[in-house]
Short mmCIF file of C-alpha atoms in Angstrom, two decimals:
data_model
loop_
_atom_site.label_atom_id
_atom_site.label_comp_id
_atom_site.label_asym_id
_atom_site.label_seq_id
_atom_site.Cartn_x
_atom_site.Cartn_y
_atom_site.Cartn_z
CA UNK A 1 6.79 12.87 5.15
CA UNK A 2 5.60 12.44 2.03
CA UNK A 3 4.07 8.50 1.26
CA UNK A 4 4.14 7.37 -2.46
CA UNK A 5 1.04 4.72 -3.14
CA UNK A 6 1.45 2.85 -6.27
CA UNK A 7 -2.25 2.53 -7.30
CA UNK A 8 -2.35 2.46 -11.21
CA UNK A 9 -1.94 -1.60 -12.11
CA UNK A 10 -4.57 -3.48 -13.85
CA UNK A 11 -5.16 -5.86 -11.12
CA UNK A 12 -6.24 -9.16 -13.55
CA UNK A 13 -6.11 -11.64 -11.08
CA UNK A 14 -8.77 -9.68 -9.36
CA UNK A 15 -10.45 -9.52 -12.34
CA UNK A 16 -14.21 -9.99 -10.98
CA UNK A 17 -13.92 -6.78 -9.32
CA UNK A 18 -11.51 -4.72 -11.03
CA UNK A 19 -13.20 -4.87 -14.34
CA UNK A 20 -15.28 -2.03 -12.90
CA UNK A 21 -12.65 -0.43 -10.37
CA UNK A 22 -9.10 0.03 -10.10
CA UNK A 23 -8.04 -2.45 -7.39
CA UNK A 24 -7.25 -0.09 -4.77
CA UNK A 25 -10.97 0.66 -5.18
CA UNK A 26 -12.04 -2.60 -3.86
CA UNK A 27 -13.60 -2.55 -1.07
CA UNK A 28 -12.94 -4.11 2.65
CA UNK A 29 -15.49 -3.51 5.33
CA UNK A 30 -17.16 -0.89 3.44
CA UNK A 31 -13.93 1.17 2.56
CA UNK A 32 -11.41 0.87 -0.55
CA UNK A 33 -8.40 -0.81 0.83
CA UNK A 34 -6.67 2.29 -0.14
CA UNK A 35 -7.90 4.22 2.65
CA UNK A 36 -6.96 1.50 4.57
CA UNK A 37 -3.58 1.74 3.74
CA UNK A 38 -3.41 5.58 3.93
CA UNK A 39 -5.39 5.46 7.64
CA UNK A 40 -2.09 3.21 8.78
CA UNK A 41 0.40 5.72 7.38
CA UNK A 42 -1.54 8.64 9.20
CA UNK A 43 -1.70 7.15 12.40
CA UNK A 44 2.12 7.55 12.59
CA UNK A 45 1.48 10.99 11.14
CA UNK A 46 2.29 10.30 7.59
CA UNK A 47 -0.29 12.12 6.16
CA UNK A 48 1.03 13.54 2.84
CA UNK A 49 0.33 11.19 0.34
CA UNK A 50 1.12 11.04 -3.93
CA UNK A 51 -1.18 8.76 -5.30
CA UNK A 52 0.16 7.72 -8.61
CA UNK A 53 -2.90 7.11 -10.84
CA UNK A 54 -3.28 4.84 -13.84
CA UNK A 55 -6.35 2.27 -14.75
CA UNK A 56 -9.35 3.76 -13.80
CA UNK A 57 -7.63 6.47 -12.16
CA UNK A 58 -10.63 9.08 -12.30
CA UNK A 59 -12.54 6.76 -9.80
CA UNK A 60 -9.84 7.20 -6.89
CA UNK A 61 -10.45 11.06 -7.88
CA UNK A 62 -14.21 10.89 -7.64
CA UNK A 63 -13.84 8.86 -4.15
CA UNK A 64 -11.92 11.79 -2.72
CA UNK A 65 -13.75 14.53 -3.94
CA UNK A 66 -16.85 13.11 -2.44
CA UNK A 67 -15.39 12.07 0.80
CA UNK A 68 -14.26 15.62 1.47
CA UNK A 69 -17.49 17.31 0.21
CA UNK A 70 -20.00 14.89 1.89
CA UNK A 71 -18.10 14.43 5.16
CA UNK A 72 -20.31 15.72 8.27
CA UNK A 73 -23.60 17.47 7.94
CA UNK A 74 -24.62 20.06 5.32
CA UNK A 75 -27.32 22.39 4.72
CA UNK A 76 -28.64 23.00 1.11
CA UNK A 77 -30.33 25.96 -0.22
CA UNK A 78 -32.51 24.60 -3.12
CA UNK A 79 -33.75 28.04 -4.37
CA UNK A 80 -29.92 29.45 -4.20
CA UNK A 81 -28.12 26.60 -4.89
CA UNK A 82 -25.62 27.10 -2.42
CA UNK A 83 -24.31 24.46 0.09
CA UNK A 84 -22.68 24.76 3.46
CA UNK A 85 -20.50 22.70 5.24
CA UNK A 86 -21.48 21.72 8.73
CA UNK A 87 -19.27 20.23 11.74
CA UNK A 88 -17.26 18.89 8.98
CA UNK A 89 -15.66 15.51 9.94
CA UNK A 90 -12.68 14.39 7.74
CA UNK A 91 -9.06 13.49 8.26
CA UNK A 92 -6.32 15.89 8.22
CA UNK A 93 -4.92 14.29 4.77
CA UNK A 94 -3.22 15.83 2.03
CA UNK A 95 -3.85 13.78 -0.94
CA UNK A 96 -2.09 14.49 -4.31
CA UNK A 97 -3.79 12.65 -6.75
CA UNK A 98 -1.37 12.17 -9.67
CA UNK A 99 -1.95 10.84 -13.46
CA UNK A 100 0.93 8.60 -14.06
CA UNK A 101 -0.21 6.86 -17.27
CA UNK A 102 -2.29 3.71 -18.01
CA UNK A 103 0.83 1.72 -19.20
CA UNK A 104 3.72 3.03 -16.89
CA UNK A 105 5.41 0.57 -14.86
CA UNK A 106 5.98 0.82 -10.92
CA UNK A 107 9.37 2.45 -11.40
CA UNK A 108 8.25 4.68 -14.00
CA UNK A 109 5.13 6.05 -11.59
CA UNK A 110 7.97 6.96 -9.05
CA UNK A 111 9.96 8.63 -11.58
CA UNK A 112 7.06 10.92 -13.13
CA UNK A 113 6.86 11.83 -9.22
CA UNK A 114 10.44 13.16 -9.26
CA UNK A 115 9.67 16.79 -9.05
CA UNK A 116 7.99 16.61 -5.60
CA UNK A 117 10.27 13.85 -4.10
CA UNK A 118 13.40 15.02 -5.38
CA UNK A 119 14.63 16.87 -1.99
CA UNK A 120 13.93 14.34 0.56
CA UNK A 121 13.46 10.95 2.21
CA UNK A 122 9.91 9.30 1.39
CA UNK A 123 8.20 6.33 1.88
CA UNK A 124 6.04 4.33 -0.86
CA UNK A 125 4.15 1.30 -1.07
CA UNK A 126 1.39 -0.71 -3.23
CA UNK A 127 -2.35 0.17 -3.10
CA UNK A 128 -3.14 -3.47 -2.54
CA UNK A 129 -1.54 -4.69 0.56
CA UNK A 130 -2.12 -4.03 4.49
CA UNK A 131 0.41 -4.78 7.46
CA UNK A 132 0.61 -3.99 11.21
CA UNK A 133 4.57 -2.85 10.66
CA UNK A 134 5.67 -0.16 12.81
CA UNK A 135 6.47 2.64 10.32
CA UNK A 136 8.28 4.55 12.85
CA UNK A 137 10.32 1.63 13.55
CA UNK A 138 11.12 0.86 9.69
CA UNK A 139 12.07 4.70 9.36
CA UNK A 140 14.33 4.46 12.28
CA UNK A 141 15.78 1.27 10.55
CA UNK A 142 16.39 3.10 7.36
CA UNK A 143 18.09 6.05 8.62
CA UNK A 144 20.67 3.75 10.88
CA UNK A 145 21.71 1.98 7.73
CA UNK A 146 22.58 5.11 5.14
CA UNK A 147 21.25 3.22 2.41
CA UNK A 148 19.37 4.39 -0.69
CA UNK A 149 16.71 1.97 -0.11
CA UNK A 150 15.34 -0.07 2.40
CA UNK A 151 12.16 -2.93 1.55
CA UNK A 152 10.19 -4.39 3.85
CA UNK A 153 10.49 -8.30 3.93
CA UNK A 154 7.54 -10.55 4.96
CA UNK A 155 7.01 -13.97 5.10
CA UNK A 156 3.29 -14.53 4.08
CA UNK A 157 1.52 -17.81 5.07
CA UNK A 158 1.61 -20.64 2.50
CA UNK A 159 -1.14 -20.70 0.47
CA UNK A 160 -1.59 -24.51 0.62
CA UNK A 161 -1.07 -27.03 3.44
CA UNK A 162 2.58 -28.21 4.69
CA UNK A 163 3.30 -31.70 4.63
CA UNK A 164 5.42 -33.11 7.28
CA UNK A 165 7.02 -36.65 7.04
CA UNK A 166 8.01 -39.72 8.82
CA UNK A 167 9.19 -41.70 6.18
CA UNK A 168 6.12 -42.45 3.62
CA UNK A 169 3.83 -41.46 6.71
CA UNK A 170 2.64 -37.79 7.10
CA UNK A 171 3.22 -37.09 10.42
CA UNK A 172 1.92 -33.84 10.52
CA UNK A 173 -0.42 -31.31 8.32
CA UNK A 174 -0.09 -27.61 8.84
CA UNK A 175 -0.85 -24.23 7.39
CA UNK A 176 1.28 -22.27 9.01
CA UNK A 177 3.55 -19.01 7.82
CA UNK A 178 6.51 -19.91 5.98
CA UNK A 179 9.43 -21.24 7.75
CA UNK A 180 13.25 -20.92 6.83
CA UNK A 181 13.83 -18.00 4.00
CA UNK A 182 11.07 -17.09 2.30
CA UNK A 183 11.18 -13.62 2.54
CA UNK A 184 9.74 -11.57 -0.07
CA UNK A 185 9.19 -7.88 -1.15
CA UNK A 186 6.04 -6.74 0.87
CA UNK A 187 6.43 -2.61 -0.17
CA UNK A 188 6.43 -0.59 3.10
CA UNK A 189 9.70 1.03 1.29
CA UNK A 190 11.60 3.78 2.11
CA UNK A 191 13.24 5.97 -0.39
CA UNK A 192 16.28 8.69 -0.47
CA UNK A 193 15.80 11.06 -3.29
CA UNK A 194 19.06 8.99 -4.55
CA UNK A 195 16.63 6.02 -5.91
CA UNK A 196 15.79 8.49 -8.49
CA UNK A 197 19.40 7.71 -10.46
CA UNK A 198 18.11 3.91 -10.82
CA UNK A 199 14.73 4.87 -12.36
CA UNK A 200 14.82 6.23 -16.26
CA UNK A 201 11.73 6.29 -17.69
CA UNK A 202 8.04 4.66 -18.02
CA UNK A 203 9.41 1.39 -18.86
CA UNK A 204 11.29 1.16 -15.27
CA UNK A 205 10.43 -1.73 -13.07
CA UNK A 206 10.61 -0.85 -9.44
CA UNK A 207 11.54 -4.01 -8.87
CA UNK A 208 13.32 -5.82 -11.76
CA UNK A 209 15.12 -2.84 -12.78
CA UNK A 210 15.55 -0.26 -9.59
CA UNK A 211 15.81 -2.52 -6.81
CA UNK A 212 18.01 -5.34 -8.43
CA UNK A 213 20.37 -2.41 -9.16
CA UNK A 214 20.39 -0.88 -5.73
CA UNK A 215 21.19 -4.52 -4.35
CA UNK A 216 24.13 -5.09 -6.74
CA UNK A 217 25.31 -1.40 -5.41
CA UNK A 218 24.75 -2.08 -1.73
CA UNK A 219 22.27 0.30 -1.34
CA UNK A 220 19.17 -2.00 -0.39
CA UNK A 221 18.48 -3.11 3.08
CA UNK A 222 15.84 -5.12 4.39
CA UNK A 223 13.72 -4.63 7.38
CA UNK A 224 12.27 -7.88 8.21
CA UNK A 225 8.84 -7.79 9.47
CA UNK A 226 7.51 -10.90 11.54
CA UNK A 227 3.75 -9.68 12.06
CA UNK A 228 0.90 -9.65 10.12
CA UNK A 229 0.80 -8.69 6.16
CA UNK A 230 -1.41 -9.54 3.19
CA UNK A 231 -1.75 -8.49 -0.41
CA UNK A 232 -4.98 -8.86 -2.34
CA UNK A 233 -3.90 -10.46 -5.34
CA UNK A 234 -6.71 -12.90 -5.42
CA UNK A 235 -10.50 -13.12 -4.79
CA UNK A 236 -9.38 -15.78 -2.00
CA UNK A 237 -7.18 -12.50 -0.45
CA UNK A 238 -9.67 -10.54 -0.69
CA UNK A 239 -12.48 -12.78 1.25
CA UNK A 240 -9.75 -13.43 3.92
CA UNK A 241 -9.40 -9.52 4.84
CA UNK A 242 -13.24 -9.09 4.63
CA UNK A 243 -13.48 -11.81 7.41
CA UNK A 244 -10.88 -10.43 9.42
CA UNK A 245 -12.37 -7.05 9.07
CA UNK A 246 -16.04 -8.06 10.08
CA UNK A 247 -14.77 -10.38 12.94
CA UNK A 248 -12.80 -7.60 14.51
CA UNK A 249 -9.84 -9.16 14.12
CA UNK A 250 -8.38 -6.86 11.78
CA UNK A 251 -4.56 -6.97 12.62
CA UNK A 252 -3.76 -3.91 10.12
CA UNK A 253 -6.15 -1.77 12.45
CA UNK A 254 -3.73 -0.13 14.31
CA UNK A 255 -5.80 2.86 14.85
CA UNK A 256 -8.62 3.78 16.91
#
């Protein structure tokens, strides 16, 4: 099954990092967050990727060219200029690095990939969020409902401490995940080719246009994920992910 990763945005809220690189290339534990996302999908045998490029997309292209060419050992003959790879150690991924425009919106990026995705169910997600979601269960859930689209609904931890009152007194101060509803779009989407009927051009927003219309047509279902999920919108988010990784407590590391 093919997986689309939206990797073309500006990442303006992470400007300290994204002035010089696209957000999906911001590193967690010495690897781009894009690599972490792809490792998760590949662990579930979803290893053909369409990376929708935009802002500074050439850096993502260069990374994967070097990642392949420089993996494992090699012999360089300086006199002839030949390079021979030896015991190459690299993932068995197929990666299509697709230029989808610097100003194109999220829905427009997927629309541009229609010629390669129009014949079968495909997955999609954003290039800045990690999770320990069971992708096989997500796909099973999607197929059991027979709708055009499935979105993974998550309840992220509150950014600020919560106050629980006893009259005017604070009885408890808590920094726990949101309670009650509080569900948001966490990415990790599954689409049928019919989604392309809801996308028009580069100005199409996947969220404001396609998903709202899908919901109105009763063609959007939500897979509720109660486990770990974290996006990387800010420096605070990035530091949190780095801390989890370096302390060997990264819940999204589902691979060995």
